[in-house]
Coordinates of C-alpha atoms and ligand atoms in Angstrom, one line a residue:
Chain I
M1 CA 107.9 91.6 171.7
G2 CA 111.3 92.5 173.2
S3 CA 110.9 91.3 176.7
D4 CA 110.7 87.7 177.9
Y5 CA 109.0 88.7 181.1
A6 CA 105.5 90.0 181.5
I7 CA 106.4 91.8 184.7
E8 CA 109.7 92.9 185.9
A9 CA 110.1 94.8 189.2
D10 CA 113.5 96.1 190.2
D11 CA 114.1 97.3 193.7
L12 CA 110.6 99.0 194.0
R13 CA 110.1 101.2 196.9
R14 CA 107.2 103.3 198.0
T15 CA 106.9 105.7 200.9
Y16 CA 103.6 107.3 201.7
R17 CA 103.8 110.8 203.1
A18 CA 100.7 111.9 204.9
R19 CA 99.8 115.0 206.8
T20 CA 97.6 114.5 209.8
G21 CA 96.1 117.0 212.1
W22 CA 94.7 120.3 210.9
L23 CA 95.7 123.0 213.3
R24 CA 99.2 121.6 213.9
P25 CA 100.0 119.4 210.9
K26 CA 102.3 116.5 211.6
R27 CA 104.1 114.7 208.8
T28 CA 104.1 111.0 208.9
E29 CA 105.9 108.6 206.6
V30 CA 105.1 105.0 206.0
E31 CA 107.6 102.9 204.1
A32 CA 105.1 100.5 202.6
V33 CA 107.3 98.7 200.2
R34 CA 111.1 98.6 200.7
G35 CA 113.0 97.2 197.8
V36 CA 110.9 94.5 196.0
T37 CA 112.5 92.7 193.1
F38 CA 110.9 89.9 191.1
T39 CA 110.0 88.8 187.6
V40 CA 106.9 87.1 186.3
G41 CA 107.1 85.1 183.0
R42 CA 104.5 85.4 180.3
G43 CA 101.6 83.2 181.0
E44 CA 102.7 82.6 184.6
L45 CA 100.3 82.7 187.5
F46 CA 102.2 84.5 190.3
G47 CA 100.9 84.8 193.8
L48 CA 101.7 87.6 196.3
L49 CA 101.0 86.5 199.8
G50 CA 101.5 88.4 203.0
P51 CA 99.8 89.7 206.2
N52 CA 97.6 92.8 206.2
G53 CA 99.6 95.9 205.5
A54 CA 102.5 94.0 204.1
G55 CA 102.6 96.1 200.9
K56 CA 100.8 93.8 198.4
T57 CA 98.3 96.3 197.2
T58 CA 101.0 99.0 197.1
T59 CA 103.2 96.8 195.0
I60 CA 100.3 96.0 192.6
K61 CA 99.4 99.7 192.2
M62 CA 103.0 100.6 191.3
L63 CA 102.9 97.9 188.6
N64 CA 99.6 98.9 187.2
T65 CA 100.5 102.6 187.0
L66 CA 98.2 103.9 189.7
L67 CA 101.2 104.8 191.9
I68 CA 104.5 106.2 191.0
P69 CA 107.3 104.4 192.8
T70 CA 109.4 106.4 195.2
S71 CA 112.4 104.7 193.7
G72 CA 113.2 101.6 191.6
T73 CA 111.8 100.7 188.2
A74 CA 109.2 98.3 186.8
R75 CA 108.2 97.1 183.4
V76 CA 105.1 95.4 182.2
C77 CA 105.3 93.7 178.8
G78 CA 108.6 95.5 178.4
H79 CA 107.1 99.0 178.9
D80 CA 108.1 101.2 181.8
V81 CA 105.2 101.8 184.2
V82 CA 106.1 105.5 184.8
E83 CA 107.1 106.7 181.4
Q84 CA 104.9 104.5 179.1
T85 CA 101.7 104.4 181.1
K86 CA 99.5 104.3 178.0
E87 CA 101.3 101.3 176.6
V88 CA 101.1 99.5 179.9
R89 CA 97.4 100.4 180.5
R90 CA 96.4 99.0 177.2
R91 CA 97.7 95.6 178.2
I92 CA 96.6 95.2 181.8
G93 CA 93.4 94.5 183.7
Y94 CA 92.9 95.3 187.3
V95 CA 90.4 93.8 189.7
F96 CA 90.3 94.6 193.3
G97 CA 88.3 93.0 196.1
G98 CA 85.4 94.7 197.7
D99 CA 82.2 96.2 196.5
R100 CA 83.3 99.7 195.6
G101 CA 84.4 101.1 192.2
L102 CA 81.2 100.5 190.2
Y103 CA 78.5 102.9 189.1
D104 CA 75.8 101.8 191.6
R105 CA 72.8 103.5 189.9
L106 CA 73.6 102.0 186.6
S107 CA 72.9 98.4 185.5
A108 CA 75.7 95.9 185.1
L109 CA 75.2 96.1 181.4
D110 CA 75.7 99.9 181.4
N111 CA 78.8 99.6 183.6
L112 CA 80.3 97.1 181.2
R113 CA 79.3 99.2 178.1
Y114 CA 81.0 102.3 179.6
F115 CA 84.2 100.5 180.5
A116 CA 84.3 98.7 177.1
E117 CA 84.2 102.2 175.5
L118 CA 86.8 103.6 177.9
Y119 CA 89.1 100.7 177.2
G120 CA 88.6 101.0 173.5
V121 CA 86.9 97.6 172.8
A122 CA 85.9 97.8 169.1
P123 CA 82.1 98.8 168.9
R124 CA 81.2 95.7 166.8
E125 CA 82.8 93.4 169.3
Q126 CA 81.4 94.9 172.5
K127 CA 78.1 93.2 172.5
R128 CA 79.5 89.7 172.0
R129 CA 82.3 90.3 174.5
I130 CA 80.0 91.6 177.2
A131 CA 77.5 88.7 176.7
E132 CA 80.4 86.3 176.9
L133 CA 81.8 87.8 180.1
L134 CA 78.3 88.0 181.8
E135 CA 78.0 84.3 181.0
L136 CA 81.5 83.6 182.4
V137 CA 80.9 85.3 185.7
G138 CA 77.4 84.0 186.1
L139 CA 75.5 87.3 185.9
A140 CA 73.7 86.6 182.6
G141 CA 70.0 87.3 183.0
R142 CA 70.5 89.9 185.7
E143 CA 72.6 92.3 183.7
R144 CA 69.8 94.9 183.5
E145 CA 69.3 95.3 187.2
R146 CA 70.9 98.2 188.9
V147 CA 74.2 97.4 190.7
E148 CA 72.9 99.0 193.9
G149 CA 70.7 95.9 194.3
Y150 CA 73.5 93.5 193.9
S151 CA 75.0 91.3 196.6
R152 CA 78.6 91.7 197.4
G153 CA 79.6 88.6 195.6
M154 CA 77.7 89.7 192.5
R155 CA 79.5 93.0 192.5
Q156 CA 82.8 91.2 192.8
R157 CA 81.9 89.1 189.8
L158 CA 81.0 92.2 187.9
H159 CA 84.4 93.6 188.8
I160 CA 86.0 90.6 187.3
A161 CA 84.0 90.8 184.1
R162 CA 85.0 94.5 183.8
G163 CA 88.7 93.7 184.3
L164 CA 88.6 91.2 181.4
L165 CA 86.7 93.3 178.9
H166 CA 89.7 94.2 176.7
S167 CA 91.3 90.8 177.0
P168 CA 94.3 92.0 178.9
D169 CA 97.7 90.3 178.6
V170 CA 98.5 90.9 182.2
L171 CA 95.8 90.7 184.9
F172 CA 96.2 92.0 188.4
L173 CA 93.9 90.5 190.9
D174 CA 94.0 92.0 194.3
E175 CA 92.0 89.7 196.6
P176 CA 89.4 88.8 194.0
S177 CA 87.7 86.1 196.1
I178 CA 86.7 88.4 199.0
G179 CA 83.1 87.9 199.8
V180 CA 82.5 85.3 197.1
D181 CA 80.7 82.2 198.1
P182 CA 82.6 78.8 198.0
V183 CA 81.0 77.6 194.9
A184 CA 81.5 80.8 193.0
A185 CA 85.1 81.0 194.4
R186 CA 85.8 77.6 192.9
E187 CA 84.5 78.8 189.6
L188 CA 86.6 81.9 189.9
R189 CA 89.7 79.8 190.5
R190 CA 88.8 77.7 187.4
T191 CA 88.4 80.9 185.4
V192 CA 91.7 82.3 186.6
G193 CA 93.4 79.0 185.9
D194 CA 91.9 78.9 182.4
L195 CA 93.1 82.4 181.7
A196 CA 96.6 81.6 182.7
A197 CA 96.5 78.4 180.6
T198 CA 95.5 80.4 177.6
G199 CA 98.5 82.7 178.0
T200 CA 97.3 85.5 180.3
T201 CA 99.8 86.5 182.9
V202 CA 98.2 86.8 186.3
L203 CA 99.4 88.4 189.4
L204 CA 97.2 87.4 192.3
T205 CA 97.0 88.4 196.0
T206 CA 94.9 86.4 198.4
H207 CA 94.6 85.5 202.0
Y208 CA 93.4 82.0 201.2
M209 CA 96.3 79.6 201.2
A210 CA 94.5 76.8 199.5
E211 CA 93.6 79.1 196.7
A212 CA 97.3 80.1 196.3
D213 CA 98.5 76.6 196.5
E214 CA 96.0 75.3 193.9
L215 CA 96.5 78.2 191.4
C216 CA 100.0 79.7 191.6
D217 CA 103.0 78.6 189.6
R218 CA 105.2 80.6 192.0
I219 CA 104.5 82.6 195.1
A220 CA 106.3 85.5 196.8
V221 CA 105.7 85.9 200.5
I222 CA 105.9 89.6 201.4
A223 CA 106.0 91.0 204.9
D224 CA 107.0 94.5 206.1
G225 CA 107.4 95.6 202.5
E226 CA 110.1 93.1 201.7
I227 CA 110.0 89.7 200.0
Q228 CA 110.7 87.0 202.6
A229 CA 110.5 84.0 200.4
L230 CA 109.9 83.2 196.7
G231 CA 109.4 79.9 195.0
T232 CA 106.9 77.3 193.8
P233 CA 104.3 76.2 196.4
A234 CA 106.3 72.9 196.7
E235 CA 109.5 74.8 197.4
L236 CA 107.8 77.0 200.0
R237 CA 106.3 74.0 201.6
R238 CA 109.8 72.6 201.9
R239 CA 110.6 75.6 204.0
A240 CA 108.5 73.9 206.6
D241 CA 110.6 70.7 206.4
G242 CA 111.8 69.6 209.7
L243 CA 108.6 71.0 211.1
R244 CA 105.9 69.1 212.8
V245 CA 102.4 70.5 213.6
V246 CA 100.3 69.6 216.5
E247 CA 96.7 70.8 216.6
V248 CA 94.6 70.7 219.7
E249 CA 91.0 71.7 220.1
A250 CA 90.4 73.1 223.5
Y251 CA 87.8 75.1 225.6
G252 CA 88.8 77.9 227.8
V253 CA 92.6 77.9 227.6
P254 CA 94.1 80.7 229.8
E255 CA 96.8 83.0 228.3
T256 CA 99.3 81.6 230.8
A257 CA 98.9 78.1 229.4
V258 CA 99.6 79.3 225.9
D259 CA 102.7 81.1 227.2
A260 CA 103.8 77.9 228.9
L261 CA 103.5 76.1 225.5
R262 CA 105.7 78.6 223.9
G263 CA 108.4 77.8 226.4
L264 CA 108.5 74.1 225.8
P265 CA 111.7 72.7 224.3
G266 CA 111.5 72.2 220.6
V267 CA 108.4 74.4 220.1
R268 CA 108.9 77.1 217.5
E269 CA 105.5 78.8 217.1
T270 CA 102.2 78.7 218.9
A271 CA 99.0 80.2 217.5
V272 CA 95.5 80.3 218.9
E273 CA 92.5 80.7 216.7
V274 CA 89.0 81.2 218.3
K275 CA 86.2 79.3 216.6
G276 CA 83.1 80.1 218.6
A277 CA 83.4 78.4 222.0
L278 CA 86.3 76.4 220.7
Q279 CA 89.9 77.4 220.6
L280 CA 92.2 75.8 218.1
L281 CA 95.8 75.7 219.2
T282 CA 98.4 75.1 216.5
V283 CA 101.9 74.3 217.8
H284 CA 104.8 74.2 215.4
S285 CA 107.8 72.2 216.6
D286 CA 111.0 70.6 215.4
A287 CA 110.1 67.4 213.7
H288 CA 112.6 65.3 215.7
V289 CA 111.2 66.4 219.0
D290 CA 107.8 64.8 219.9
V291 CA 106.1 67.7 221.7
Q292 CA 102.6 66.2 221.8
G293 CA 103.0 64.6 225.2
D294 CA 104.5 67.8 226.7
V295 CA 101.7 69.9 225.1
L296 CA 99.0 67.7 226.6
R297 CA 100.7 67.8 230.0
E298 CA 100.7 71.6 230.0
L299 CA 97.0 71.6 229.1
A300 CA 96.1 69.1 231.9
G301 CA 92.8 70.0 233.5
I302 CA 91.5 71.9 230.4
R303 CA 88.6 70.4 228.4
L304 CA 90.1 69.2 225.1
G305 CA 88.6 68.1 221.8
R306 CA 90.4 66.5 218.9
V307 CA 94.2 66.2 219.1
N308 CA 96.0 65.8 215.8
S309 CA 99.6 65.6 214.8
R310 CA 100.3 66.2 211.1
E311 CA 102.7 67.2 208.3
P312 CA 103.0 70.9 207.5
T313 CA 100.9 72.5 204.8
L314 CA 101.6 75.6 202.7
E315 CA 99.8 77.6 205.3
D316 CA 102.2 76.3 208.0
A317 CA 105.1 77.3 205.8
Y318 CA 103.6 80.7 205.3
V319 CA 103.1 81.2 209.0
A320 CA 106.7 80.1 209.7
I321 CA 108.1 82.5 207.1
V322 CA 106.0 85.5 208.2
S323 CA 106.5 85.0 211.9
T324 CA 110.3 85.0 211.5
A325 CA 110.2 88.2 209.4
Chain Y
M1 CA 85.3 108.7 165.6
R2 CA 86.3 106.5 168.6
T3 CA 86.7 109.6 170.7
L4 CA 83.4 111.0 169.8
R5 CA 81.8 107.6 170.6
L6 CA 83.5 107.5 174.0
L7 CA 82.3 111.1 174.7
T8 CA 78.7 110.3 173.7
V9 CA 78.4 107.0 175.5
G10 CA 80.2 108.4 178.5
T11 CA 78.1 111.5 178.7
L12 CA 74.8 109.5 178.4
L13 CA 75.8 107.0 181.1
H14 CA 77.1 109.6 183.5
A15 CA 73.9 111.6 183.0
K16 CA 72.0 108.5 183.8
Q17 CA 74.0 107.9 187.0
I18 CA 73.7 111.5 188.1
S19 CA 70.0 111.9 187.4
R20 CA 69.2 108.8 189.4
S21 CA 70.6 110.3 192.6
P22 CA 67.8 110.9 195.1
F23 CA 69.3 114.3 195.9
E24 CA 69.2 115.3 192.2
V25 CA 65.7 114.1 191.8
A26 CA 64.5 116.2 194.7
I27 CA 66.2 119.3 193.4
A28 CA 64.9 118.6 189.9
L29 CA 61.3 118.5 191.2
V30 CA 61.5 121.7 193.2
V31 CA 63.9 124.1 191.7
P32 CA 62.3 124.6 188.2
V33 CA 58.9 125.6 189.8
V34 CA 60.7 128.1 192.0
Q35 CA 62.6 129.5 189.1
A36 CA 59.5 129.8 186.9
T37 CA 57.7 131.6 189.7
L38 CA 60.7 133.9 190.3
A39 CA 60.9 134.8 186.7
V40 CA 57.2 135.6 186.5
Y41 CA 57.0 137.7 189.6
L42 CA 60.2 139.6 188.8
F43 CA 59.0 140.5 185.4
R44 CA 55.2 140.6 185.6
S45 CA 55.3 144.3 186.3
G46 CA 56.7 144.8 182.8
G47 CA 53.7 142.8 181.6
E48 CA 55.4 142.1 178.3
Q49 CA 55.0 138.5 177.1
H50 CA 58.5 138.4 175.6
R51 CA 60.2 139.6 178.7
L52 CA 58.5 136.8 180.6
L53 CA 59.8 134.1 178.3
E54 CA 63.2 135.7 178.3
A55 CA 63.2 135.6 182.1
A56 CA 62.2 132.0 182.2
V57 CA 65.0 131.1 179.8
G58 CA 67.4 133.1 181.9
A59 CA 66.3 131.3 185.0
G60 CA 66.7 128.0 183.2
V61 CA 70.2 128.8 182.3
M62 CA 70.9 129.6 185.9
G63 CA 69.8 126.0 186.6
V64 CA 72.3 124.6 184.1
W65 CA 75.1 126.7 185.5
S66 CA 74.4 125.6 189.1
S67 CA 74.4 122.0 188.0
V68 CA 77.7 122.4 186.1
L69 CA 79.3 124.4 188.9
F70 CA 78.5 121.9 191.7
G71 CA 78.6 118.7 189.6
S72 CA 81.8 119.5 187.7
G73 CA 83.5 121.2 190.6
G74 CA 83.0 118.1 192.6
A75 CA 83.3 115.6 189.7
I76 CA 86.7 114.2 190.7
Q77 CA 86.0 114.1 194.4
N78 CA 82.7 112.3 193.6
Q79 CA 84.4 109.7 191.6
R80 CA 87.0 109.3 194.3
W81 CA 84.2 108.7 196.9
Q82 CA 82.6 106.1 194.6
G83 CA 85.9 104.4 194.2
T84 CA 85.6 104.7 190.5
L85 CA 88.3 107.3 190.0
E86 CA 91.1 104.7 189.9
M87 CA 89.2 102.5 187.5
I88 CA 88.5 105.3 185.0
M89 CA 92.0 106.8 185.2
L90 CA 93.4 103.4 184.5
A91 CA 91.9 103.5 181.0
P92 CA 94.4 104.0 178.2
R93 CA 93.0 107.5 177.5
R94 CA 93.9 111.1 178.1
P95 CA 92.6 112.2 181.5
A96 CA 90.6 115.0 179.9
L97 CA 88.7 112.5 177.7
V98 CA 87.8 110.5 180.8
I99 CA 86.6 113.5 182.8
L100 CA 84.9 115.5 180.1
P101 CA 81.9 113.2 179.7
I102 CA 81.2 113.7 183.4
T103 CA 81.3 117.4 183.2
I104 CA 79.2 117.5 180.0
A105 CA 76.8 115.2 181.8
T106 CA 76.3 117.8 184.5
G107 CA 75.3 120.2 181.8
V108 CA 72.9 117.7 180.3
T109 CA 71.2 117.0 183.6
G110 CA 71.1 120.8 184.1
T111 CA 69.2 121.2 180.8
Y112 CA 66.3 119.4 182.5
A113 CA 66.0 122.5 184.7
L114 CA 65.9 124.7 181.7
L115 CA 63.2 122.6 180.0
A116 CA 61.2 122.1 183.2
T117 CA 61.3 125.9 184.0
L118 CA 59.8 126.6 180.6
V119 CA 57.2 123.9 181.0
W120 CA 56.2 125.1 184.5
G121 CA 56.1 128.7 183.2
R122 CA 53.7 127.5 180.5
V123 CA 51.5 125.4 182.8
L124 CA 51.4 127.6 185.9
Y125 CA 51.6 131.1 184.4
G126 CA 50.6 130.7 180.8
I127 CA 53.9 132.0 179.4
R128 CA 53.6 131.6 175.6
L129 CA 56.6 129.6 174.2
D130 CA 57.0 131.5 171.0
F131 CA 60.7 131.9 170.2
A132 CA 62.0 134.3 167.7
H133 CA 64.4 131.7 166.2
P134 CA 63.3 128.2 167.3
V135 CA 66.0 126.4 165.4
A136 CA 68.7 128.7 166.6
F137 CA 67.4 128.3 170.1
V138 CA 67.9 124.6 170.0
V139 CA 71.4 124.9 168.6
A140 CA 72.2 127.6 171.2
A141 CA 71.0 125.3 174.0
V142 CA 73.1 122.4 172.8
V143 CA 76.2 124.6 172.4
C144 CA 75.5 126.2 175.8
V145 CA 75.4 122.8 177.5
I146 CA 78.5 121.4 175.8
G147 CA 80.3 124.7 176.3
L148 CA 79.5 124.7 180.0
G149 CA 80.7 121.1 180.1
M150 CA 84.0 122.2 178.8
F151 CA 84.1 125.1 181.2
G152 CA 83.2 122.5 183.8
L153 CA 86.4 120.5 182.9
L154 CA 88.4 123.6 183.8
L155 CA 86.5 123.9 187.1
A156 CA 87.0 120.1 187.8
S157 CA 90.7 120.2 187.2
T158 CA 91.4 123.4 189.1
F159 CA 89.1 122.6 192.0
V160 CA 91.0 119.4 192.9
L161 CA 94.1 121.5 193.3
M162 CA 92.4 123.6 196.0
R163 CA 91.7 122.6 199.5
N164 CA 88.5 124.6 200.0
A165 CA 87.0 124.0 196.6
N166 CA 83.5 123.6 198.1
A167 CA 83.6 127.0 199.6
L168 CA 84.7 128.5 196.3
A169 CA 81.9 126.7 194.5
N170 CA 79.4 128.3 196.8
T171 CA 80.7 131.8 196.3
L172 CA 80.8 131.4 192.5
E173 CA 77.1 130.5 192.0
Y174 CA 75.4 133.9 192.3
P175 CA 78.2 136.2 190.9
V176 CA 78.3 134.2 187.7
W177 CA 74.5 134.3 187.4
L178 CA 74.6 138.1 187.7
I179 CA 77.7 138.9 185.7
S180 CA 76.7 136.7 182.8
G181 CA 73.4 138.5 182.6
M182 CA 71.3 135.4 183.1
L183 CA 68.8 137.3 185.2
V184 CA 69.2 141.0 184.4
P185 CA 70.7 142.5 181.2
I186 CA 74.5 143.1 181.5
T187 CA 73.9 146.8 180.6
V188 CA 72.5 147.6 184.0
L189 CA 75.6 146.2 185.8
P190 CA 78.6 148.4 186.8
A191 CA 81.1 148.9 184.0
W192 CA 83.9 146.9 185.8
T193 CA 82.0 143.7 185.3
T194 CA 82.0 144.0 181.5
P195 CA 85.5 142.5 180.9
I196 CA 84.9 139.6 183.3
A197 CA 81.6 138.9 181.6
A198 CA 83.3 139.0 178.2
I199 CA 85.6 136.1 179.0
L200 CA 82.9 133.9 180.7
P201 CA 81.4 131.4 178.3
T202 CA 78.2 131.6 180.4
T203 CA 77.7 135.2 179.2
W204 CA 77.7 134.3 175.5
G205 CA 75.7 131.2 176.0
A206 CA 73.0 133.1 178.0
R207 CA 73.1 135.9 175.4
A208 CA 72.7 133.5 172.5
L209 CA 69.7 131.9 174.1
R210 CA 68.2 135.3 174.9
E211 CA 68.7 136.5 171.3
A212 CA 67.1 133.3 170.0
T213 CA 64.2 134.0 172.3
S214 CA 63.4 137.6 171.6
G215 CA 65.3 138.3 168.4
G216 CA 68.9 139.2 167.6
P217 CA 71.9 137.9 165.7
V218 CA 72.3 134.7 167.8
W219 CA 75.1 133.1 165.7
P220 CA 78.0 135.4 166.7
S221 CA 77.2 134.7 170.4
I222 CA 77.0 131.0 169.8
L223 CA 80.4 131.0 168.1
L224 CA 82.0 133.1 170.9
C225 CA 80.5 130.8 173.5
L226 CA 82.0 127.8 171.7
G227 CA 85.4 129.5 171.1
I228 CA 85.8 130.5 174.8
S229 CA 84.7 127.0 175.9
L230 CA 87.3 125.4 173.7
V231 CA 90.0 127.5 175.3
C232 CA 88.7 126.4 178.7
L233 CA 88.8 122.8 177.5
V234 CA 92.5 123.1 176.4
I235 CA 93.6 124.7 179.7
G236 CA 91.5 122.2 181.7
A237 CA 93.0 119.3 179.8
L238 CA 96.5 120.5 180.4
T239 CA 95.8 121.0 184.1
L240 CA 94.2 117.6 184.4
T241 CA 97.2 115.8 183.0
H242 CA 99.3 117.6 185.5
V243 CA 96.9 116.8 188.3
E244 CA 96.8 113.1 187.3
R245 CA 100.5 112.7 187.5
R246 CA 100.6 114.5 190.8
A247 CA 97.9 112.3 192.2
R248 CA 99.8 109.2 191.2
A249 CA 102.9 110.5 193.0
A250 CA 100.9 111.5 196.1
A251 CA 98.6 108.5 196.2
T252 CA 95.4 110.4 196.2
L253 CA 93.5 108.6 193.4
A254 CA 92.1 106.1 195.9
L255 CA 90.2 107.1 199.0
A256 CA 93.0 106.6 201.5
Ligands
LIG1 N1 97.3 106.0 200.7 C1 98.0 105.6 201.7 N2 98.5 106.6 202.6 C2 99.3 106.3 203.6 N3 99.6 105.0 204.0 C3 99.1 104.0 203.2 C4 98.3 104.3 202.1 N4 98.0 103.1 201.5 C5 98.6 102.1 202.2 N5 99.3 102.7 203.2 C6 100.1 101.9 204.2 O1 101.0 101.2 203.5 C7 101.2 99.9 204.1 C8 101.0 98.8 203.1 O2 99.6 98.8 202.7 P1 99.0 97.9 201.5 O3 97.7 98.3 201.3 O4 100.0 97.8 200.4 O5 99.0 96.5 202.3 P2 98.4 95.1 201.8 O6 99.6 94.1 201.8 O7 97.7 95.2 200.5 O8 97.4 94.7 203.0 P3 96.0 94.0 203.0 O9 96.3 92.5 203.1 O10 95.4 94.4 204.2 O11 95.3 94.4 201.8 C9 100.2 99.8 205.3 O12 101.0 100.1 206.5 C10 99.3 100.9 205.0 O13 98.8 101.5 206.2
LIG2 MG1 95.7 95.0 200.0

């Protein structure tokens, strides 16, 4: 086919207009995506990372024809997503995270049968294909139960089977691992990796950095509707070069102490994560300044657990990129 | 062939999904008994067996109509609430082909009301089920259900364009019962209702069933019902294509 790229997005923008209020309607506008440009090669596994509300889902929905861009153009397998929707839809699969979007009072088998019919899977192939996918997502043997009795992870897996029914060339996965247990998540990663290895193009969004690091050939970090960084996981990690990370486990750190840490010379970023009674302080600093001593001095008198100084990971790079956005 | 398969499988599965709703089950248990009773007490004074059966059939058709009106009118909104609207609209199919099985399914589940009304009429009140043209009755019933499903597509596509579709659905239930002559013969209605009745597929569907029950030409009515329904289908399909594109521009396919 004509195009070398599976996905081409050129200066995509999307503004949501909403009317709120009933008696005195007020018009509000949200610029969800503001000029996103990227390409994904055939067979590539491309990750889209970014904080909540960054515009990841909006970008995906413009690419999979569910939303018409406010401006800009996009092509999937060489077909325009606004003008040639049927051509695009034939070639794509879409899986989103969460437990909605299935017919609850039908069995998994009926759900898959229905969508196989909708997506034009040839009748004689349906049975084999459905059995194969049930096996793949680990629902074989429970396919006759109604979906309303399924756990969240089972529904998620059914979603994935549904998205693969017509063996799409391009697969959009919007947070597919939400609510999936660790073992199943690992299997899911292997499935996605296998698909990409056999030529399927995958566009994936996730909030799990390890997942992105392990799977993606390239990653775009998006925040405030714009791409902030784009490259291979290794390239992104290099963004955090010259960075050193100090992690401190502590109990009952007052807000003032955290502020004091932020003011230390050489410190770039300080984050607090609460884990039960424990607080995990993560301090990013310039690599050539050893801030560990200063940090511990500021926290004097507070009960501390493990203290650890380490090289930055992809997650640290991500935090650095997003926080400067 | 593919299209027919999609319509059949889609209709059956949607009928399954609809008929398993607790709300639907409750209605399905109560309404036919009420309707059979209504039919009997309204017409017992006449004392004529055939009038009784005719009334029971009429009451049954009212059930089909209610099911289509509320089911189809809310079809798109329902899919939106379930989160399935995006998934089905994403299929490489015409929007009408995706929605039509849902609206026909509302007709199919409504047929249960028709059958149940007849059965209760038989069991509780001993109405004899002797139809003048049994075969034609079955054909008429099938055409009536499919026709109402097509009419339902028109309702589905126009109702999503309206803000107060629910209120409209409520106001349409009884007038259509009356005007299409499901309960009383059209001849006793004021003259101005005649042209409205003539363009409603429900009128011809109900008439075909009545003729098959108590004698009459049947087939012309069946054809007219089918013809008008096809026109509804075409208009509904065009509207739906427009609605789909608009929804993609306005981001209303998902539950925002
Ligand atoms: N239908 C809608 N109407 C109005 N605003 C919307 C709509 N959908 C999304 N938005 C807004 O657009 C912005 C981007 O949302 P989007 O869902 O694309 O983010 P996201 O990156 O997918 O976030 P998350 O990680 O939480 O899934 C947000 O500010 C959101 O509130
Ligand atoms: Mg999202």
